PDB file of C-alpha atoms and ligand atoms in Angstrom:
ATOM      1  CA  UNK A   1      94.216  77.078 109.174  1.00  0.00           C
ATOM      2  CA  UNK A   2      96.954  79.292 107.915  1.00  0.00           C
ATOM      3  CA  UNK A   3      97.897  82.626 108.936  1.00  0.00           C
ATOM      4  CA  UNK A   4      99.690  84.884 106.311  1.00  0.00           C
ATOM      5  CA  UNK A   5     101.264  88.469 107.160  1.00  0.00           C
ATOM      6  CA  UNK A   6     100.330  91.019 105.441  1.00  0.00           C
ATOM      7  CA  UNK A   7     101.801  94.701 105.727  1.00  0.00           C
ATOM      8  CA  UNK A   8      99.127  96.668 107.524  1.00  0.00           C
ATOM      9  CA  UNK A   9      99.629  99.960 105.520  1.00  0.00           C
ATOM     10  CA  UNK A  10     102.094 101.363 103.285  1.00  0.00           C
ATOM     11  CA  UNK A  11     102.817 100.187  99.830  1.00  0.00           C
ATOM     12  CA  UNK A  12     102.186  96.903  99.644  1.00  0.00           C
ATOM     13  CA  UNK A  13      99.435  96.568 101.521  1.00  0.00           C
ATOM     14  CA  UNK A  14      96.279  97.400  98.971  1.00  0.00           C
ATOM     15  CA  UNK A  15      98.216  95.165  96.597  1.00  0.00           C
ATOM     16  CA  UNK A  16      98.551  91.941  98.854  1.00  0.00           C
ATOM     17  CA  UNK A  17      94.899  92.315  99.672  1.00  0.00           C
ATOM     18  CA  UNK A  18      93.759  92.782  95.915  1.00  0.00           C
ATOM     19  CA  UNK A  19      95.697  89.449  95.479  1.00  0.00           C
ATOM     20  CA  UNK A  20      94.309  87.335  97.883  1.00  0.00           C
ATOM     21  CA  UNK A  21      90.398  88.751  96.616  1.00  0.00           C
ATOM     22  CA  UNK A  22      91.202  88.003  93.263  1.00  0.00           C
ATOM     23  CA  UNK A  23      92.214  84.596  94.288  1.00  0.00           C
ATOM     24  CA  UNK A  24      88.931  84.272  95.660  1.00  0.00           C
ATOM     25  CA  UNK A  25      89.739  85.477  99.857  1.00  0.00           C
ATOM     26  CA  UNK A  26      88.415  87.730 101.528  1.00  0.00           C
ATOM     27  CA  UNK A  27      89.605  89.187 104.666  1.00  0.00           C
ATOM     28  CA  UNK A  28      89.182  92.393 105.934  1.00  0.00           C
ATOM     29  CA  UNK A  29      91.268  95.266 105.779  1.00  0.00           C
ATOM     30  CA  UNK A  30      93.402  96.412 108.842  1.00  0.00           C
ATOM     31  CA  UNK A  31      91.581  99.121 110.336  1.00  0.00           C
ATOM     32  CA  UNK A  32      90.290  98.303 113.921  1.00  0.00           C
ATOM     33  CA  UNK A  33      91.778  94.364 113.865  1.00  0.00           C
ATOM     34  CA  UNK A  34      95.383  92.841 113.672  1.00  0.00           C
ATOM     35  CA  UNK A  35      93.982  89.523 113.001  1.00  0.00           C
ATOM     36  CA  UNK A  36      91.137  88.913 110.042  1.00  0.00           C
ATOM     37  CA  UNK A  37      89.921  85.601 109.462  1.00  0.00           C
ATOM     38  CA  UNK A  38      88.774  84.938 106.220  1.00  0.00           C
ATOM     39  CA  UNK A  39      84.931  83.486 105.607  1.00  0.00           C
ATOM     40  CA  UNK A  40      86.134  82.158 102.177  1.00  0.00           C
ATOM     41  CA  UNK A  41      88.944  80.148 102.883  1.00  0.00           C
ATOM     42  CA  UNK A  42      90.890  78.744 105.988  1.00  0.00           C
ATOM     43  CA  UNK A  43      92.981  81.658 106.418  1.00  0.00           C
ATOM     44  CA  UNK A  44      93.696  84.950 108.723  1.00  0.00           C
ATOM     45  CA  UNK A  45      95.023  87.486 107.970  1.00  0.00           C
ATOM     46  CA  UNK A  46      98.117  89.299 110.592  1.00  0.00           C
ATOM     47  CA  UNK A  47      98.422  93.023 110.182  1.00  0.00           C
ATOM     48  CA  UNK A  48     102.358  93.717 110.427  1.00  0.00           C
ATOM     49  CA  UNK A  49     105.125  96.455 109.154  1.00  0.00           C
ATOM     50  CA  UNK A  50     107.060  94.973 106.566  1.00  0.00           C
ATOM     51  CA  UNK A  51     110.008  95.152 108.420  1.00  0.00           C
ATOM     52  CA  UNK A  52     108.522  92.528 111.260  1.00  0.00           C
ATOM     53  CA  UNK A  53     107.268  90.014 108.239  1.00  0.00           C
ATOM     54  CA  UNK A  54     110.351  87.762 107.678  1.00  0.00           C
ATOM     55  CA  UNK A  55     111.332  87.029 110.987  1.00  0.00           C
ATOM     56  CA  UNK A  56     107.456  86.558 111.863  1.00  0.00           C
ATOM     57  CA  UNK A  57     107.355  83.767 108.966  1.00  0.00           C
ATOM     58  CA  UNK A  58     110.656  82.308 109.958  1.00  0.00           C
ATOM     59  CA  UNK A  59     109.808  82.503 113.344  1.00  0.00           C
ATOM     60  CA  UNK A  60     106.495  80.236 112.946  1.00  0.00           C
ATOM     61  CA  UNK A  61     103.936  82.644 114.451  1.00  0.00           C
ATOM     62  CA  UNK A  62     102.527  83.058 110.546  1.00  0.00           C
ATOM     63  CA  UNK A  63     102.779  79.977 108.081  1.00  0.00           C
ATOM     64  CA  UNK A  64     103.298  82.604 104.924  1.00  0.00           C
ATOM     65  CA  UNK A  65     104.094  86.130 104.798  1.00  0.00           C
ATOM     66  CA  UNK A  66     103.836  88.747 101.832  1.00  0.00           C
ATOM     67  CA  UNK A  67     106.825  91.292 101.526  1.00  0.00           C
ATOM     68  CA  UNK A  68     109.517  92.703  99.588  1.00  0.00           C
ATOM     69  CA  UNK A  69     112.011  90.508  98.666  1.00  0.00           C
ATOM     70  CA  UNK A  70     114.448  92.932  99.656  1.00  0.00           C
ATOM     71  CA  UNK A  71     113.162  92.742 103.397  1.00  0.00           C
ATOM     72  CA  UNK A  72     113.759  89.128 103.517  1.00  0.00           C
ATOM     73  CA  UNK A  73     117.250  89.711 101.769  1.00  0.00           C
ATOM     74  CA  UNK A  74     118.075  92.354 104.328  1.00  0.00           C
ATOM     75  CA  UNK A  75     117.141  90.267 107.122  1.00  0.00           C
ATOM     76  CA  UNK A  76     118.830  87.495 106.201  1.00  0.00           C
ATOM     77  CA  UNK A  77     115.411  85.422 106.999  1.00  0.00           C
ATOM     78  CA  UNK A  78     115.208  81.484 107.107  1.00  0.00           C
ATOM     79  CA  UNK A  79     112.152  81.394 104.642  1.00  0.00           C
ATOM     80  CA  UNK A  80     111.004  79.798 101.588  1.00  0.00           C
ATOM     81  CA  UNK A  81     110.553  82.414  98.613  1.00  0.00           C
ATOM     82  CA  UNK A  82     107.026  80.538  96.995  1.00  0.00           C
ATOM     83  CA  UNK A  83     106.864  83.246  94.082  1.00  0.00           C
ATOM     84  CA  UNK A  84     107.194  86.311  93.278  1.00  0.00           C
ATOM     85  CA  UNK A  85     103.687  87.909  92.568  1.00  0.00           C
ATOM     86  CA  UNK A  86     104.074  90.783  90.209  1.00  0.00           C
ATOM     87  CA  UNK A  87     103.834  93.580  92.242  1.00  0.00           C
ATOM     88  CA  UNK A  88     106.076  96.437  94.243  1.00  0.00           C
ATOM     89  CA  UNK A  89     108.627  96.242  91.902  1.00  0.00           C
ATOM     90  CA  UNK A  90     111.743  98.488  92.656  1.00  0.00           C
ATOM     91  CA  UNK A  91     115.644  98.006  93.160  1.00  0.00           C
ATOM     92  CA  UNK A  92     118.536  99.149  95.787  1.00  0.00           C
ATOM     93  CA  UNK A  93     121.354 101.380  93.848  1.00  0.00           C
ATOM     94  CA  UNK A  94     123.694 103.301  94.897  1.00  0.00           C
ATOM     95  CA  UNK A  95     123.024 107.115  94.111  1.00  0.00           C
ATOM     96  CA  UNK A  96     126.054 109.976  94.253  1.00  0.00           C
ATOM     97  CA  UNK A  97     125.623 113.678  94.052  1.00  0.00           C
ATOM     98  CA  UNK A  98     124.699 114.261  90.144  1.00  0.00           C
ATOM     99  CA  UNK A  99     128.039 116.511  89.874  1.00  0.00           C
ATOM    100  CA  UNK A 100     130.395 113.944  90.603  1.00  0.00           C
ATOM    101  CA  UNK A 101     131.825 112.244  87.798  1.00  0.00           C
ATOM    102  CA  UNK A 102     131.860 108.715  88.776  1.00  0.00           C
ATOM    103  CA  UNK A 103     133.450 105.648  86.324  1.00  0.00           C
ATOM    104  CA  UNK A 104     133.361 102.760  88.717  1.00  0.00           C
ATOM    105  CA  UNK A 105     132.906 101.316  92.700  1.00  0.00           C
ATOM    106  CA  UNK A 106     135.983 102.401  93.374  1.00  0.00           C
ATOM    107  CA  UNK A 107     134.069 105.984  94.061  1.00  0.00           C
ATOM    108  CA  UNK A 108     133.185 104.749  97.806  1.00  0.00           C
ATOM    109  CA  UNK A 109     136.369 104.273  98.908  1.00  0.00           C
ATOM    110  CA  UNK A 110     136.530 105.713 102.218  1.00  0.00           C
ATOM    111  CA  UNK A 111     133.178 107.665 101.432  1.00  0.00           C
ATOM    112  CA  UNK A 112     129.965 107.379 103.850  1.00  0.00           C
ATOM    113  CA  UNK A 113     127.281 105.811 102.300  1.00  0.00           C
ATOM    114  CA  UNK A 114     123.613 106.796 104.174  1.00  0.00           C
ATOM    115  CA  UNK A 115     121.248 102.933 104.288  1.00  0.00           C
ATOM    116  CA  UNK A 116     118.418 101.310 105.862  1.00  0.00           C
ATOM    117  CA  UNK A 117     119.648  98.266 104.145  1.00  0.00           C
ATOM    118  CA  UNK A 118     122.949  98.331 105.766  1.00  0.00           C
ATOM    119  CA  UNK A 119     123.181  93.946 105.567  1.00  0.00           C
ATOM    120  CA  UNK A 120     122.426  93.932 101.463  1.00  0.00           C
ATOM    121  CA  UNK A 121     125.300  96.877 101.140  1.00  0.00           C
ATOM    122  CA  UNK A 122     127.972  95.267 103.479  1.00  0.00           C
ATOM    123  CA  UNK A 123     127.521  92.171 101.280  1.00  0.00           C
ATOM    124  CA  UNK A 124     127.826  94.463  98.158  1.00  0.00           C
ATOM    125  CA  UNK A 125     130.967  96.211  99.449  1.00  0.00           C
ATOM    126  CA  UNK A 126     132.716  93.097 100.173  1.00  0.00           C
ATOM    127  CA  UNK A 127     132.170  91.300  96.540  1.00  0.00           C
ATOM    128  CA  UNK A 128     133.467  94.122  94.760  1.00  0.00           C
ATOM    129  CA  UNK A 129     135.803  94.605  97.720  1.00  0.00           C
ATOM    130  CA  UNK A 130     135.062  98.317  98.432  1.00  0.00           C
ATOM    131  CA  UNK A 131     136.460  99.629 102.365  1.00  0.00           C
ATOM    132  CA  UNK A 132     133.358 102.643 102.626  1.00  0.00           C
ATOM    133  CA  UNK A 133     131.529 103.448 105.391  1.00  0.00           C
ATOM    134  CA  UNK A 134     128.090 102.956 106.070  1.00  0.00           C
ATOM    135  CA  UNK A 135     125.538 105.174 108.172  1.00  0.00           C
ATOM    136  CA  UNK A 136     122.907 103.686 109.182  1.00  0.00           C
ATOM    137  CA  UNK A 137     119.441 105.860 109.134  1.00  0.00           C
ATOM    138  CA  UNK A 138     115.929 104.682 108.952  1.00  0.00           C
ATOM    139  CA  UNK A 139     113.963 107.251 106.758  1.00  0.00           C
ATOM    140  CA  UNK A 140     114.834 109.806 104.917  1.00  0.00           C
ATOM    141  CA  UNK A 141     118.128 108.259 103.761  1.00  0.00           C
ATOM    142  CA  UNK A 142     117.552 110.569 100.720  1.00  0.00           C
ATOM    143  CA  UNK A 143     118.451 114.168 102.146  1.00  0.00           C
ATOM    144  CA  UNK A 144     121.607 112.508 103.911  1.00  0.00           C
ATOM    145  CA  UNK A 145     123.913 113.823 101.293  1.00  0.00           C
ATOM    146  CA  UNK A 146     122.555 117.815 101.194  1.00  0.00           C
ATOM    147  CA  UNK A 147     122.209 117.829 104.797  1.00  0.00           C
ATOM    148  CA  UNK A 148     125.923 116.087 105.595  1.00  0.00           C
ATOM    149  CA  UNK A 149     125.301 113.088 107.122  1.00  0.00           C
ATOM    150  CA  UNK A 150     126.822 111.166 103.936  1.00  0.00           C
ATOM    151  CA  UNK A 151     128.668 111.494 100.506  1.00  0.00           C
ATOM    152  CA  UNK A 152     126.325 109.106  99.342  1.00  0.00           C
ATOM    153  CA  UNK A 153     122.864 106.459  99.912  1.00  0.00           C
ATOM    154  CA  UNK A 154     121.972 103.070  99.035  1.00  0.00           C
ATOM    155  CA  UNK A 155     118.451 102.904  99.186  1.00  0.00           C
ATOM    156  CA  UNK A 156     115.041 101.261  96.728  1.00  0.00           C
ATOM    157  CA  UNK A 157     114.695 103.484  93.738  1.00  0.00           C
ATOM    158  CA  UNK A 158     111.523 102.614  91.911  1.00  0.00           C
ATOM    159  CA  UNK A 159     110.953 105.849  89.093  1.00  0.00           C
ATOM    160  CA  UNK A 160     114.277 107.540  90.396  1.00  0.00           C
ATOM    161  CA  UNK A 161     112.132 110.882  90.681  1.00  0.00           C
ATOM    162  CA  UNK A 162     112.856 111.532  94.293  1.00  0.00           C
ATOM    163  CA  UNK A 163     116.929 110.776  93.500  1.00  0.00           C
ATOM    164  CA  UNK A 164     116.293 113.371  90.958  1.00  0.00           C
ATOM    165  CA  UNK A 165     114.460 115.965  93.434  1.00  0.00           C
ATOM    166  CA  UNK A 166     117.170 115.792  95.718  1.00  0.00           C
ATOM    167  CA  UNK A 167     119.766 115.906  92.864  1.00  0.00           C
ATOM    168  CA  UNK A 168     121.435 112.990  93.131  1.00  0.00           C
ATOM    169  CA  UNK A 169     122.332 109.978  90.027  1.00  0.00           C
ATOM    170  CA  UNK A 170     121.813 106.471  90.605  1.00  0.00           C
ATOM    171  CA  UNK A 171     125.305 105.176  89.794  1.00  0.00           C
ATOM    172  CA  UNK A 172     124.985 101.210  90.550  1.00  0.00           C
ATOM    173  CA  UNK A 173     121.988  98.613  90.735  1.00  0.00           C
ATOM    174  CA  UNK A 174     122.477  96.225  93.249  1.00  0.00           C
ATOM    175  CA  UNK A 175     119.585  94.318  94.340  1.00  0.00           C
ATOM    176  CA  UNK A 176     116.224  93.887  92.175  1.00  0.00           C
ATOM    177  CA  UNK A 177     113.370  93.080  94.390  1.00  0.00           C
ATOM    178  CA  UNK A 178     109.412  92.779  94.245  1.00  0.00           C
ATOM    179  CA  UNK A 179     106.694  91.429  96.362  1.00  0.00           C
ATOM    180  CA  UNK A 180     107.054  87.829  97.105  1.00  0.00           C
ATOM    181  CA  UNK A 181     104.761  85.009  99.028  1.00  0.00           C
ATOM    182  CA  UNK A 182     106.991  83.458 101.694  1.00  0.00           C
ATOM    183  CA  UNK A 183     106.698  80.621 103.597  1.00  0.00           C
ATOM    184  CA  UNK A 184     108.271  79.294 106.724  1.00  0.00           C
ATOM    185  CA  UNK A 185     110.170  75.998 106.033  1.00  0.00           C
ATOM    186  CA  UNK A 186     109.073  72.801 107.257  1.00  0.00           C
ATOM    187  CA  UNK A 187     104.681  73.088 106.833  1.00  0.00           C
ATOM    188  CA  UNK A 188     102.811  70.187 108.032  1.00  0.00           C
ATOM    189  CA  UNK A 189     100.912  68.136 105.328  1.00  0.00           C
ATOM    190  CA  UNK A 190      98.057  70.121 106.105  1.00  0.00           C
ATOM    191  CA  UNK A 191      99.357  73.302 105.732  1.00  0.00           C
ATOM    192  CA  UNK A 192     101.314  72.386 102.536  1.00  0.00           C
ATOM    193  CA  UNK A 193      97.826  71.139 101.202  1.00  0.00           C
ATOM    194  CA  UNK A 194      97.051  74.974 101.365  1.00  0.00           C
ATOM    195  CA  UNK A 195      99.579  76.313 100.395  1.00  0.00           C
ATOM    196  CA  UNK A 196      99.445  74.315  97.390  1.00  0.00           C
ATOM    197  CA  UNK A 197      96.164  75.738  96.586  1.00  0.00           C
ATOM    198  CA  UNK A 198      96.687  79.029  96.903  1.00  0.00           C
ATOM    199  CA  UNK A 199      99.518  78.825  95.088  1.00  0.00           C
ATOM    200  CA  UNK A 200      97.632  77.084  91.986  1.00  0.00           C
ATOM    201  CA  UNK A 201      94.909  80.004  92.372  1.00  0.00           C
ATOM    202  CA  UNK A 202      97.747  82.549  92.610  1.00  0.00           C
ATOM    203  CA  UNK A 203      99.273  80.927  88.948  1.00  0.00           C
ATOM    204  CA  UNK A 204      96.109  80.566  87.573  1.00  0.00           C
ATOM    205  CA  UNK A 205      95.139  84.378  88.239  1.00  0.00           C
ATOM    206  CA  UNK A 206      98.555  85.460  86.767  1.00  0.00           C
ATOM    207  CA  UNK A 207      97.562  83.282  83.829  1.00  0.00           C
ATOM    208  CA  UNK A 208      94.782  84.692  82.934  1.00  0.00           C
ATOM    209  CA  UNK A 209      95.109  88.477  84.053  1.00  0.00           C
ATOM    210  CA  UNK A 210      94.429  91.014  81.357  1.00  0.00           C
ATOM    211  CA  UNK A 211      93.069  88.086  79.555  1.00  0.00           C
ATOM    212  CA  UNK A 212      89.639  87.644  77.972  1.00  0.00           C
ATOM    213  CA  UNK A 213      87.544  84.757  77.515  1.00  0.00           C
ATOM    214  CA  UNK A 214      85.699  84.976  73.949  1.00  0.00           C
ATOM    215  CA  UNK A 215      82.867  82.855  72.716  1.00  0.00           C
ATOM    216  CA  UNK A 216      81.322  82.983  69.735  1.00  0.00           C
ATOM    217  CA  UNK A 217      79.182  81.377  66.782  1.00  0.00           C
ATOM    218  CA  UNK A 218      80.112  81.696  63.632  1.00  0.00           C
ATOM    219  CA  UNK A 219      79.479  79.817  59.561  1.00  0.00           C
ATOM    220  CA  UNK A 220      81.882  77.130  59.718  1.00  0.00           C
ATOM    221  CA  UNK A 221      82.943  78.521  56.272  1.00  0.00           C
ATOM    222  CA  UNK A 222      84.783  81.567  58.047  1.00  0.00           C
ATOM    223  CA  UNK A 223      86.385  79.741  60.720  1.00  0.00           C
ATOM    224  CA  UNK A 224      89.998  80.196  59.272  1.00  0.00           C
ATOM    225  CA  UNK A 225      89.721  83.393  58.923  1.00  0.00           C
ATOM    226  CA  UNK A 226      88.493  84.186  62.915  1.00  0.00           C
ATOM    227  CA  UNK A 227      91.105  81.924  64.371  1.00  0.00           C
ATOM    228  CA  UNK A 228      93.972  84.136  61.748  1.00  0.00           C
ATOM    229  CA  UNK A 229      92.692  87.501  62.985  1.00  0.00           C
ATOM    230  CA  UNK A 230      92.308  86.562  66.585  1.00  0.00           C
ATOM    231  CA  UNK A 231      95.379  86.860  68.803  1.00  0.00           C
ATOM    232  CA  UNK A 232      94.674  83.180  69.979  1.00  0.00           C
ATOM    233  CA  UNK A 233      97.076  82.032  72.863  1.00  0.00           C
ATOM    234  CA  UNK A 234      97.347  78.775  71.514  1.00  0.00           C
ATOM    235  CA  UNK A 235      94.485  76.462  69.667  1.00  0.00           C
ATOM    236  CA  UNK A 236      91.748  77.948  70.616  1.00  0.00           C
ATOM    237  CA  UNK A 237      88.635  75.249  71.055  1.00  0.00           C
ATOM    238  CA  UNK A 238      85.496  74.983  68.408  1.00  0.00           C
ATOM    239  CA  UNK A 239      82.538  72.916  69.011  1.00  0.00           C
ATOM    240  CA  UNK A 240      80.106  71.701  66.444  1.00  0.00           C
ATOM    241  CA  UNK A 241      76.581  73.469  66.702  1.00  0.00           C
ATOM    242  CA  UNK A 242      72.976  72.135  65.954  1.00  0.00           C
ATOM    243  CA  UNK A 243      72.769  73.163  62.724  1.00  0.00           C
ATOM    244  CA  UNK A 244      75.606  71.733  60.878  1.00  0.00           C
ATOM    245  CA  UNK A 245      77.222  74.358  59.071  1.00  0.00           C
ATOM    246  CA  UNK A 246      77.437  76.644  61.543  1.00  0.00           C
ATOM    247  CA  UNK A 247      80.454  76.233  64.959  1.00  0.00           C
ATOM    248  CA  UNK A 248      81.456  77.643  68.698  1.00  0.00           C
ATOM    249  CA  UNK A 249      84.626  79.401  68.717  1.00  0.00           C
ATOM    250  CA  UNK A 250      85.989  79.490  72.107  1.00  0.00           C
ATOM    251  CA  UNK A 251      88.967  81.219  73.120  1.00  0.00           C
ATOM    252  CA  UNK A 252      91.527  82.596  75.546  1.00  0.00           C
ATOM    253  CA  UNK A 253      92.635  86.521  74.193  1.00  0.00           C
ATOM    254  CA  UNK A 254      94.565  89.358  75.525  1.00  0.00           C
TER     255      UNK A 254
HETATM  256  P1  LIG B   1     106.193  99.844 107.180  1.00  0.00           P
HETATM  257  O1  LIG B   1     105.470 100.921 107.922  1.00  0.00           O
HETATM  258  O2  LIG B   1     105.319  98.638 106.935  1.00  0.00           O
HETATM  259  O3  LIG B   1     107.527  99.491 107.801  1.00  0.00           O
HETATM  260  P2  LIG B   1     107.778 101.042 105.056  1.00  0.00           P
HETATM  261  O4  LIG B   1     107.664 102.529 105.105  1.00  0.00           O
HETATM  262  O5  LIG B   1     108.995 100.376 105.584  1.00  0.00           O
HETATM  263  O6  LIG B   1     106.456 100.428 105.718  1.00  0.00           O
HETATM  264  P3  LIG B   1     106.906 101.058 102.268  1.00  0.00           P
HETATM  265  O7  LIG B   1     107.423 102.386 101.826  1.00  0.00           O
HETATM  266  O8  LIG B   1     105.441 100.895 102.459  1.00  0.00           O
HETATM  267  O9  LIG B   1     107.675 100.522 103.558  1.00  0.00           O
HETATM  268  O10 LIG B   1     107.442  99.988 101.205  1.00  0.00           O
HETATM  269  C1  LIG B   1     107.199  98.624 101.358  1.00  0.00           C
HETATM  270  C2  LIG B   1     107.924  97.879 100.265  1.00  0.00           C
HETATM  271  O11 LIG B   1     107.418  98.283  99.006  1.00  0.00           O
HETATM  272  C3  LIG B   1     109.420  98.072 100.150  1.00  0.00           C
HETATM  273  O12 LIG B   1     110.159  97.312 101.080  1.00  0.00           O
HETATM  274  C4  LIG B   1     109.674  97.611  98.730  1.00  0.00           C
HETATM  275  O13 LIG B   1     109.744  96.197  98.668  1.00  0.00           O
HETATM  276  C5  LIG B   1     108.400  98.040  97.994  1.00  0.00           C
HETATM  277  N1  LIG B   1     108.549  99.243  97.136  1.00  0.00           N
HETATM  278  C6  LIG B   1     108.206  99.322  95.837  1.00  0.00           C
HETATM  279  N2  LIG B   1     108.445 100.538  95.331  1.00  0.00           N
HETATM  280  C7  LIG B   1     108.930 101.277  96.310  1.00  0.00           C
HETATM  281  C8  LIG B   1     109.382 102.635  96.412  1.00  0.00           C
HETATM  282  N3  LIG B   1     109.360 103.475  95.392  1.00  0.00           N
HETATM  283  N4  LIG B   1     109.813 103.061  97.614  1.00  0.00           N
HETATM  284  C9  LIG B   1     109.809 102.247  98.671  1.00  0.00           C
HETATM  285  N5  LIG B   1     109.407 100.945  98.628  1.00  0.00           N
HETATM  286  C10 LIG B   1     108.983 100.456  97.473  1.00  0.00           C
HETATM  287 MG1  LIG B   2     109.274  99.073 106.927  1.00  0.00          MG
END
């Protein structure tokens, strides 16, 4: 049996759930329980913030975890990254009041920089060997500049509409993150046997999303033509029918 943790609400967590149905598991969704075992497949489910999920997964209490990649980067976790799955997509930039002119890193020199992501900036700083300073603040790391508490943030940009709201420019990309399956290192054989497939399933559902599966008869006579209008993946499969001059067109199309 393996235990995966899931965030228990916020932005990943309809996401991760659509995921594992599609992939054929059901669990149910966190609203009374913290654990949900699943009737489809030897799973349960553990209801977590995304903040806990890394160090739950490196810890051993859950064999897999889904999260942000930059969580696990800002932890520093000891986890295996199995994918990434597609979803949650967003980056970490650095973002200056829109007035300032700005033409390189060299801006945060001695500046205060407002982060909940103070580990993935510290590393940033010291590759492009920038002395700023950074203020640590767990929400609204937005406002810091307006209100004072910074000259500048580091924090995940996905449209950049709230940067623009609180009129700021995102001035540098630094980390580029989505959701990812994680895994704790060292699985038994029985656990890696499970892993291995959900992780098929997970493939073959990113295979074959948006995808359609198209069957049909048609005079052997206009086969060339079909298979040159359809947007065929690659070969697409025909089988002879009954009556001889007539075929089965089978194929994979978007
Ligand atoms: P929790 O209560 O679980 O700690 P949270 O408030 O820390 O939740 P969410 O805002 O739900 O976190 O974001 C979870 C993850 O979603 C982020 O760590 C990031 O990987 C991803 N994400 C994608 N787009 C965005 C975005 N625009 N803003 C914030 N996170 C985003
Ligand atoms: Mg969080």
């Amino acid at each position: 049996m393996l235990r995966i943790a899931i965030q228990s609400k916020g932005r990943l967590n309809e996401e991760s759930l659509t995921l594992l149905q599609d992939i054929g598991i059901e669990v149910d969704a966190p609203k009374r329980k913290l654990l949900s075992r699943s009737q489809t497949f030897p799973i349960e489910a553990l209801y977590l913030r995304d903040d806990d999920i890394p160090g739950v997964v490196a810890g051993g209490t859950a064999a897999l975890g889904i999260v942000g990649l930059n969580e696990v980067e800002e932890k520093g976790a000891q986890v295996d990254v199995l994918c990434r799955l597609g979803f949650g997509g967003c980056r970490l930039s650095l973002a200056i009041p829109k007035g300032e002119t700005y033409e390189g890193p060299e801006w945060f020199s001695g500046r205060r920089i407002a982060t909940s992501y103070p580990n993935i900036l510290r590393k940033f700083l010291k590759n492009t060997k920038i002395d700023a300073i950074i203020e640590e603040i767990t929400g609204s790391v937005e406002i810091a500049p307006a209100v004072g508490i910074a000259d500048a943030i580091f924090d995940i940009v996905s449209s950049g509409s709230t940067l623009i709201a609180n009129g700021l420019k995102e001035v540098e990309t630094v980390f580029e993150s989505e959701a990812v399956l994680i895994a704790r290192p060292g699985l038994s054989e029985d656990e890696q046997a499970l892993v291995d497939d959900l992780l098929f399933r997970i493939e073959s559902e990113n295979v074959s999303r948006g995808k359609k599966y198209l069957l049909m008869n048609l005079p052997k006579a206009s086969l060339d033509e079909a298979i040159r209008i359809l947007p065929a993946m690659r070969s697409p499969t025909v089988m002879p029918l009954a009556s001889g001059d007539w075929c089965s067109l089978h194929h994979l199309t978007r």
